[in-house]
Coordinates of C-alpha atoms and ligand atoms in Angstrom, one line a residue:
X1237 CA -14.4 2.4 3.2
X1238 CA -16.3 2.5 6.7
X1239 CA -14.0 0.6 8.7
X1240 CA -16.3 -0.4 12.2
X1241 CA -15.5 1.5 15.4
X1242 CA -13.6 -1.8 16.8
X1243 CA -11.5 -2.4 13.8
X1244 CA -9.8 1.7 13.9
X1245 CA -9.7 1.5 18.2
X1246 CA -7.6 -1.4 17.4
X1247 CA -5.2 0.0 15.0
X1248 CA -4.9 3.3 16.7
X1249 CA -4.0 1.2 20.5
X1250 CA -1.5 -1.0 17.9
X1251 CA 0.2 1.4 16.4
X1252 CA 0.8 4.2 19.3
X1253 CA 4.2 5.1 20.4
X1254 CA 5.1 4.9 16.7
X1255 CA 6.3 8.4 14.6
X1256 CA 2.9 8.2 12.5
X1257 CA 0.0 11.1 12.0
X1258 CA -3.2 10.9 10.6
X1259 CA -5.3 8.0 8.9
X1260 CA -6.5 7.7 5.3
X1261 CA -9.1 5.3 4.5
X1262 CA -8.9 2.3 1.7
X1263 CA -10.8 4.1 -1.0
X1264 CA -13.2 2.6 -4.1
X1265 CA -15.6 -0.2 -4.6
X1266 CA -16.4 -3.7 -3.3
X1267 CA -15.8 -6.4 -5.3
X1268 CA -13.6 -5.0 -7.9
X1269 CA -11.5 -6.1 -10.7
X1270 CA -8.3 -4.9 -9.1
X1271 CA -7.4 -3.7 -5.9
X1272 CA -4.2 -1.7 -5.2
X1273 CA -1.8 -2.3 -1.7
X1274 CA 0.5 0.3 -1.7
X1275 CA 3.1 1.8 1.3
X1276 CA 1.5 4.3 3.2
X1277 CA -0.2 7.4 2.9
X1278 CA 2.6 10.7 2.5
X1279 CA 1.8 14.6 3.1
X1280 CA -1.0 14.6 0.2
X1281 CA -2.6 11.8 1.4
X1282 CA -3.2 13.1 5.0
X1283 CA -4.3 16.6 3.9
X1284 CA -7.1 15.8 1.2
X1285 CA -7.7 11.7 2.6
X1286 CA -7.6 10.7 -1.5
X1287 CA -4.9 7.6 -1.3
X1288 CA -2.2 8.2 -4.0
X1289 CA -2.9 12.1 -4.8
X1290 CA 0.5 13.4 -4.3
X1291 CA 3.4 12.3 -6.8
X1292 CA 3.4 9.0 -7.0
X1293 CA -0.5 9.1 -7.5
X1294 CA 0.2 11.0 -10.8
X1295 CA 2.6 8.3 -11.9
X1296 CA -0.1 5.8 -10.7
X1297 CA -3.4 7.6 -12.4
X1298 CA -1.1 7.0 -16.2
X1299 CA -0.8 3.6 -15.2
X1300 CA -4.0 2.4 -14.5
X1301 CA -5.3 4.4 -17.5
X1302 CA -2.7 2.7 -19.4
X1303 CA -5.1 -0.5 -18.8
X1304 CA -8.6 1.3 -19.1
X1305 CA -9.2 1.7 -15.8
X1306 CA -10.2 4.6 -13.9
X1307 CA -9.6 5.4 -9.9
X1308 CA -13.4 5.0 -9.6
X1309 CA -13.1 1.3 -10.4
X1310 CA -10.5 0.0 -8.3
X1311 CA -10.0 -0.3 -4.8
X1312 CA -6.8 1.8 -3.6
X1313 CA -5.4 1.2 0.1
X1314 CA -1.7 0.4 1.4
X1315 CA -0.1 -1.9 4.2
X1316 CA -0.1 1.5 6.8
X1317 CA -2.8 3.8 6.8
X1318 CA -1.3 6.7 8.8
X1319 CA 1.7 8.7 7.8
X1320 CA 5.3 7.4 9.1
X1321 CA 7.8 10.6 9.3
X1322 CA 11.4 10.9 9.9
X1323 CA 12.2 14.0 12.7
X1324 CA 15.2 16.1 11.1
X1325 CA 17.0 18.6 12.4
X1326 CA 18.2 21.1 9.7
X1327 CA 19.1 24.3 8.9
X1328 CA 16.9 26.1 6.8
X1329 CA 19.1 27.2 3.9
X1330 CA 17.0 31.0 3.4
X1331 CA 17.0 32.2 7.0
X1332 CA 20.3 30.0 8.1
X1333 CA 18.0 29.2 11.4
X1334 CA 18.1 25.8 12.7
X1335 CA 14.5 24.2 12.4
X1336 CA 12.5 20.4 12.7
X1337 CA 11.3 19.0 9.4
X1338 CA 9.6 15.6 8.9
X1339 CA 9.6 14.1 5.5
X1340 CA 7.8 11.2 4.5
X1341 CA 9.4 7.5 5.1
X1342 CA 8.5 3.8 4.2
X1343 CA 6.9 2.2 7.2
X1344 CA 8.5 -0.3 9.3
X1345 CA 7.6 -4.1 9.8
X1346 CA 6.6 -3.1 12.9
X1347 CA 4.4 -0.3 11.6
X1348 CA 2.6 -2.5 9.3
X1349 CA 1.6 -5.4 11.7
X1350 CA 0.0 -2.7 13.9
X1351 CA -2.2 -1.6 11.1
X1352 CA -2.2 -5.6 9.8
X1353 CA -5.8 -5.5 11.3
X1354 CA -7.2 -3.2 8.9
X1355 CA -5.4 -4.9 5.9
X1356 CA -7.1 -7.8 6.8
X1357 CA -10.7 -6.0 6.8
X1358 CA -10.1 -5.3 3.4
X1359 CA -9.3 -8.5 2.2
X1360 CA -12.2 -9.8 3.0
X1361 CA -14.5 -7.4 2.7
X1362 CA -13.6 -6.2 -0.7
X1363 CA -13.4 -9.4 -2.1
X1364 CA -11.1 -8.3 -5.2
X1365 CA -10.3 -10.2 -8.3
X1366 CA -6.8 -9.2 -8.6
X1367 CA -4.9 -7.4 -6.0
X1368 CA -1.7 -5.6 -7.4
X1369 CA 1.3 -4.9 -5.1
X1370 CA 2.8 -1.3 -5.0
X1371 CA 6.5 -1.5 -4.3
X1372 CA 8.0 -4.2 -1.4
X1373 CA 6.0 -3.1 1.5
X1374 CA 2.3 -4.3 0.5
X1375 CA 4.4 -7.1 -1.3
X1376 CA 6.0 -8.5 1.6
X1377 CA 3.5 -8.0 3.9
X1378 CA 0.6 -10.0 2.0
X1379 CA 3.8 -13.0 0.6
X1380 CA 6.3 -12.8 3.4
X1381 CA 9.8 -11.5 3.3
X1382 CA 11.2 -14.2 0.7
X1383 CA 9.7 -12.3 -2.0
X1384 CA 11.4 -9.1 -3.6
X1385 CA 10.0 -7.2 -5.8
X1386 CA 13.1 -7.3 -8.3
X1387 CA 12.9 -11.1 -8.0
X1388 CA 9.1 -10.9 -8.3
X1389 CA 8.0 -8.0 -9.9
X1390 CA 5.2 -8.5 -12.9
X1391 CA 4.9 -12.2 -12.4
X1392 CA 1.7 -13.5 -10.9
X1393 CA 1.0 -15.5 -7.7
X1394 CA -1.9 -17.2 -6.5
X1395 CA -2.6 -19.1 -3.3
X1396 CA -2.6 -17.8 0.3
X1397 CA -1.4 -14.5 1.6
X1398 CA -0.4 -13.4 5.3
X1399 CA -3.7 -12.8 7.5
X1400 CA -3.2 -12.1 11.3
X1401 CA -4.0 -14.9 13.2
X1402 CA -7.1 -15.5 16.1
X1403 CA -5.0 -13.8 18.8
X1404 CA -3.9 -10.8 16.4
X1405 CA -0.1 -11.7 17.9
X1406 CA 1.4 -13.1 14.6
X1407 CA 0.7 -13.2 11.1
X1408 CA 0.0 -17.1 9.3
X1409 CA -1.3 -18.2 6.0
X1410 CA -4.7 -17.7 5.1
X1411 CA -7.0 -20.3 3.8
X1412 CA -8.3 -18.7 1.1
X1413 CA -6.3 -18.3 -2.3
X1414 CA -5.6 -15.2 -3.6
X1415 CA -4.5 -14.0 -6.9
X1416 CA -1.4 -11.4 -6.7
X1417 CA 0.9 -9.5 -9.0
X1418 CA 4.1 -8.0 -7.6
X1419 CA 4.3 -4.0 -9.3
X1420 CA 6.6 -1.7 -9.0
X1421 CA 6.2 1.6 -5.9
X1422 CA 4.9 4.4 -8.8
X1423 CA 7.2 6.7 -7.1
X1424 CA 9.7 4.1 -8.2
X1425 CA 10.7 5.5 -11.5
X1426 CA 11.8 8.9 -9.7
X1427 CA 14.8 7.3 -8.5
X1428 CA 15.5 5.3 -10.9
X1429 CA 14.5 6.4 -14.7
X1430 CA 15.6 2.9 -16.2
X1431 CA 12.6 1.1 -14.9
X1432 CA 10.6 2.7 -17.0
X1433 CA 10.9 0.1 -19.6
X1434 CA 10.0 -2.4 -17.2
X1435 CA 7.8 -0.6 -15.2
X1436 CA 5.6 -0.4 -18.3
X1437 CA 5.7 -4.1 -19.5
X1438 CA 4.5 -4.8 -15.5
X1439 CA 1.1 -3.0 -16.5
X1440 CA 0.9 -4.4 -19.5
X1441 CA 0.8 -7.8 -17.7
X1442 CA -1.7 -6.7 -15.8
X1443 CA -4.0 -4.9 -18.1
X1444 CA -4.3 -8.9 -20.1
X1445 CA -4.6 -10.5 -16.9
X1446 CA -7.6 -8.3 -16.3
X1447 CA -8.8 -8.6 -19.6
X1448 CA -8.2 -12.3 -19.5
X1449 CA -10.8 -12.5 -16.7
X1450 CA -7.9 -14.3 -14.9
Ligands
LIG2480 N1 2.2 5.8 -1.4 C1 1.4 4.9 -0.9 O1 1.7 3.8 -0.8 N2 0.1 5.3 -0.7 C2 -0.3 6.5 -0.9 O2 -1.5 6.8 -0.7 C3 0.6 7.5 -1.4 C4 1.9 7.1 -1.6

Protein backbone atom coordinates (compact mmCIF):
# COMPACT_ATOMS: atom_id res chain seq x y z
CA UNK A 1 0.00 0.00 0.00
CA UNK A 2 0.97 3.85 -0.65
CA UNK A 3 0.62 5.11 2.66
CA UNK A 4 0.52 9.38 2.07
CA UNK A 5 3.65 11.34 3.00
CA UNK A 6 1.83 12.66 6.36
CA UNK A 7 0.63 9.27 7.61
CA UNK A 8 4.78 7.60 7.45
CA UNK A 9 6.30 11.32 8.91
CA UNK A 10 3.95 10.58 11.65
CA UNK A 11 4.95 7.11 12.42
CA UNK A 12 8.54 7.57 11.96
CA UNK A 13 8.41 11.11 14.62
CA UNK A 14 6.13 8.32 16.94
CA UNK A 15 8.14 5.75 17.07
CA UNK A 16 11.88 7.26 17.29
CA UNK A 17 13.98 6.60 20.20
CA UNK A 18 12.69 3.03 19.96
CA UNK A 19 15.23 -0.13 19.01
CA UNK A 20 13.40 -0.52 15.53
CA UNK A 21 14.90 -0.54 11.71
CA UNK A 22 13.35 -0.36 8.61
CA UNK A 23 9.57 -0.23 7.39
CA UNK A 24 7.67 -2.82 5.39
CA UNK A 25 4.47 -1.77 3.84
CA UNK A 26 0.81 -3.58 4.37
CA UNK A 27 0.84 -5.53 1.18
CA UNK A 28 -2.29 -6.93 -1.27
CA UNK A 29 -5.58 -5.64 -2.33
CA UNK A 30 -8.44 -3.28 -1.32
CA UNK A 31 -11.39 -4.57 -0.27
CA UNK A 32 -10.57 -8.17 0.31
CA UNK A 33 -12.13 -11.16 1.69
CA UNK A 34 -9.51 -11.38 4.46
CA UNK A 35 -7.05 -9.30 5.73
CA UNK A 36 -4.14 -10.46 7.96
CA UNK A 37 -2.65 -8.32 11.29
CA UNK A 38 0.26 -9.91 12.35
CA UNK A 39 3.44 -8.81 14.88
CA UNK A 40 6.01 -7.06 13.05
CA UNK A 41 8.12 -7.44 10.23
CA UNK A 42 11.63 -9.76 11.34
CA UNK A 43 15.13 -9.90 9.26
CA UNK A 44 13.26 -11.34 5.94
CA UNK A 45 10.75 -8.87 5.99
CA UNK A 46 13.12 -5.81 6.00
CA UNK A 47 15.51 -7.22 3.42
CA UNK A 48 13.04 -8.18 0.51
CA UNK A 49 9.79 -5.70 1.91
CA UNK A 50 7.34 -9.03 1.26
CA UNK A 51 5.40 -9.16 4.83
CA UNK A 52 5.67 -12.83 6.15
CA UNK A 53 8.58 -14.20 3.79
CA UNK A 54 10.81 -15.54 6.38
CA UNK A 55 9.67 -18.64 8.56
CA UNK A 56 6.68 -17.99 9.77
CA UNK A 57 5.58 -16.80 6.23
CA UNK A 58 6.13 -20.53 5.07
CA UNK A 59 3.94 -21.71 7.98
CA UNK A 60 1.48 -18.91 6.91
CA UNK A 61 1.50 -19.47 2.82
CA UNK A 62 0.18 -23.65 3.93
CA UNK A 63 -2.43 -22.02 5.84
CA UNK A 64 -4.03 -19.76 3.76
CA UNK A 65 -3.75 -22.35 0.95
CA UNK A 66 -5.32 -24.59 3.28
CA UNK A 67 -8.56 -22.32 2.68
CA UNK A 68 -8.01 -21.59 -1.18
CA UNK A 69 -6.56 -18.59 -0.90
CA UNK A 70 -3.52 -17.18 -2.30
CA UNK A 71 -1.05 -14.16 -0.94
CA UNK A 72 -2.36 -12.24 -3.99
CA UNK A 73 -5.84 -12.11 -2.48
CA UNK A 74 -5.49 -11.07 0.87
CA UNK A 75 -4.29 -8.08 2.52
CA UNK A 76 -1.08 -8.91 4.76
CA UNK A 77 0.13 -6.17 7.40
CA UNK A 78 0.96 -6.36 11.26
CA UNK A 79 0.47 -4.03 14.41
CA UNK A 80 4.43 -2.56 13.82
CA UNK A 81 5.77 -2.00 10.66
CA UNK A 82 9.51 -1.60 11.34
CA UNK A 83 11.70 -4.25 12.83
CA UNK A 84 11.95 -4.33 16.90
CA UNK A 85 15.58 -6.00 17.83
CA UNK A 86 17.02 -7.05 21.03
CA UNK A 87 21.03 -5.77 21.38
CA UNK A 88 23.07 -8.91 22.66
CA UNK A 89 26.30 -9.18 23.61
CA UNK A 90 27.77 -12.66 22.90
CA UNK A 91 30.55 -14.59 22.15
CA UNK A 92 30.70 -15.97 18.93
CA UNK A 93 31.14 -19.65 19.57
CA UNK A 94 33.70 -20.23 16.11
CA UNK A 95 36.20 -17.36 16.71
CA UNK A 96 35.56 -17.16 20.81
CA UNK A 97 35.49 -13.18 20.05
CA UNK A 98 33.01 -11.17 21.83
CA UNK A 99 30.58 -9.51 19.22
CA UNK A 100 26.79 -7.53 19.13
CA UNK A 101 24.01 -9.50 17.66
CA UNK A 102 20.35 -8.38 17.36
CA UNK A 103 17.65 -10.91 16.97
CA UNK A 104 14.27 -10.31 16.24
CA UNK A 105 11.63 -9.50 19.27
CA UNK A 106 7.77 -9.00 19.65
CA UNK A 107 7.12 -5.31 19.73
CA UNK A 108 6.13 -3.54 22.81
CA UNK A 109 2.77 -1.70 23.62
CA UNK A 110 4.54 1.16 23.33
CA UNK A 111 5.93 0.21 19.86
CA UNK A 112 2.62 -0.52 18.52
CA UNK A 113 0.67 2.77 19.51
CA UNK A 114 3.56 4.69 17.74
CA UNK A 115 2.83 2.83 14.51
CA UNK A 116 -1.20 2.78 15.72
CA UNK A 117 -1.48 5.55 13.00
CA UNK A 118 -0.84 3.41 10.12
CA UNK A 119 -2.99 0.47 11.51
CA UNK A 120 -5.69 2.76 11.41
CA UNK A 121 -5.04 3.78 7.64
CA UNK A 122 -5.55 0.35 6.86
CA UNK A 123 -8.63 -0.20 8.47
CA UNK A 124 -10.22 2.07 6.69
CA UNK A 125 -8.88 2.12 3.57
CA UNK A 126 -8.87 -1.52 2.93
CA UNK A 127 -12.15 -1.99 3.95
CA UNK A 128 -11.79 -6.01 4.60
CA UNK A 129 -14.46 -8.53 5.04
CA UNK A 130 -12.75 -10.42 7.64
CA UNK A 131 -9.58 -9.46 9.40
CA UNK A 132 -7.74 -12.50 10.96
CA UNK A 133 -5.43 -11.85 14.09
CA UNK A 134 -1.83 -13.33 13.92
CA UNK A 135 -0.76 -14.21 17.45
CA UNK A 136 -1.58 -11.60 20.72
CA UNK A 137 0.00 -8.52 19.37
CA UNK A 138 -2.47 -7.55 16.39
CA UNK A 139 -5.06 -9.29 18.76
CA UNK A 140 -4.75 -7.06 21.49
CA UNK A 141 -4.08 -4.20 19.88
CA UNK A 142 -7.36 -4.09 17.52
CA UNK A 143 -9.73 -5.87 21.09
CA UNK A 144 -7.74 -4.51 24.06
CA UNK A 145 -5.74 -6.37 26.59
CA UNK A 146 -8.72 -8.53 28.05
CA UNK A 147 -8.50 -10.75 25.15
CA UNK A 148 -5.88 -13.71 24.88
CA UNK A 149 -5.37 -15.54 22.24
CA UNK A 150 -5.61 -18.97 24.27
CA UNK A 151 -8.87 -17.64 25.71
CA UNK A 152 -9.84 -16.38 22.22
CA UNK A 153 -8.24 -18.10 19.62
CA UNK A 154 -10.63 -19.42 16.50
CA UNK A 155 -13.73 -17.93 17.87
CA UNK A 156 -15.11 -14.93 16.05
CA UNK A 157 -15.87 -11.32 17.15
CA UNK A 158 -17.69 -8.62 15.74
CA UNK A 159 -18.29 -5.09 16.73
CA UNK A 160 -15.75 -2.28 17.31
CA UNK A 161 -11.99 -2.42 17.43
CA UNK A 162 -9.41 0.07 19.02
CA UNK A 163 -8.88 3.20 16.62
CA UNK A 164 -6.64 6.16 17.90
CA UNK A 165 -8.60 8.82 18.79
CA UNK A 166 -8.83 12.78 17.22
CA UNK A 167 -5.72 13.84 19.19
CA UNK A 168 -3.77 10.51 18.29
CA UNK A 169 -2.88 10.51 22.34
CA UNK A 170 -5.01 7.33 23.25
CA UNK A 171 -6.72 4.62 21.58
CA UNK A 172 -11.02 4.34 22.03
CA UNK A 173 -13.55 2.23 20.31
CA UNK A 174 -14.38 2.79 16.87
CA UNK A 175 -17.84 3.34 15.55
CA UNK A 176 -17.76 1.06 12.98
CA UNK A 177 -18.20 -2.85 13.55
CA UNK A 178 -15.73 -5.09 12.56
CA UNK A 179 -15.67 -8.75 12.05
CA UNK A 180 -12.50 -10.48 13.82
CA UNK A 181 -11.10 -13.99 14.34
CA UNK A 182 -8.36 -14.49 16.96
CA UNK A 183 -5.46 -17.03 15.05
CA UNK A 184 -2.67 -18.31 16.21
CA UNK A 185 1.27 -16.29 15.47
CA UNK A 186 2.31 -18.98 12.35
CA UNK A 187 5.68 -19.05 14.03
CA UNK A 188 3.60 -20.42 16.89
CA UNK A 189 3.77 -24.06 16.20
CA UNK A 190 7.78 -23.80 16.30
CA UNK A 191 7.66 -23.62 19.98
CA UNK A 192 5.14 -25.47 20.58
CA UNK A 193 4.40 -28.65 18.19
CA UNK A 194 0.97 -29.55 20.12
CA UNK A 195 -0.89 -26.64 18.53
CA UNK A 196 -0.86 -28.10 15.56
CA UNK A 197 -4.09 -29.82 16.05
CA UNK A 198 -5.52 -26.67 16.99
CA UNK A 199 -3.83 -24.52 15.02
CA UNK A 200 -5.38 -26.34 12.01
CA UNK A 201 -9.11 -26.51 13.25
CA UNK A 202 -8.47 -22.34 13.64
CA UNK A 203 -8.26 -22.24 9.68
CA UNK A 204 -10.65 -24.39 9.26
CA UNK A 205 -13.01 -21.95 10.96
CA UNK A 206 -11.93 -19.58 8.96
CA UNK A 207 -11.87 -21.06 5.53
CA UNK A 208 -16.27 -21.60 6.26
CA UNK A 209 -16.54 -18.28 7.63
CA UNK A 210 -15.15 -17.09 4.28
CA UNK A 211 -16.99 -19.42 2.34
CA UNK A 212 -20.04 -18.60 4.44
CA UNK A 213 -19.83 -15.05 3.04
CA UNK A 214 -19.96 -14.21 6.80
N1 LIG B 1 5.72 -11.77 11.73
C1 LIG B 1 4.86 -10.79 11.48
O1 LIG B 1 4.01 -10.50 12.27
N2 LIG B 1 4.95 -10.16 10.28
C2 LIG B 1 5.85 -10.48 9.35
O2 LIG B 1 5.88 -9.88 8.29
C3 LIG B 1 6.74 -11.53 9.67
C4 LIG B 1 6.67 -12.16 10.85
Amino acid sequence: MDYPKQLIDEATRRIQGYHVEGFVAGQGPMQPKLMLVGEAPGKTEIENHIPFSGQAGKELMNALQSVGLSREEVYITSAVRSRPYRIVQRINGRTQKSEIVYPNRTPSKAEVFAHAPILDYELQHVRPQLIATLGNIGLQRLLGKDYTISKNHGKLYTGPVLELNQQHDAYQYSNKQYKVLPLFHPAAIFYNRTLTDTILADWQTLGELLHQKI
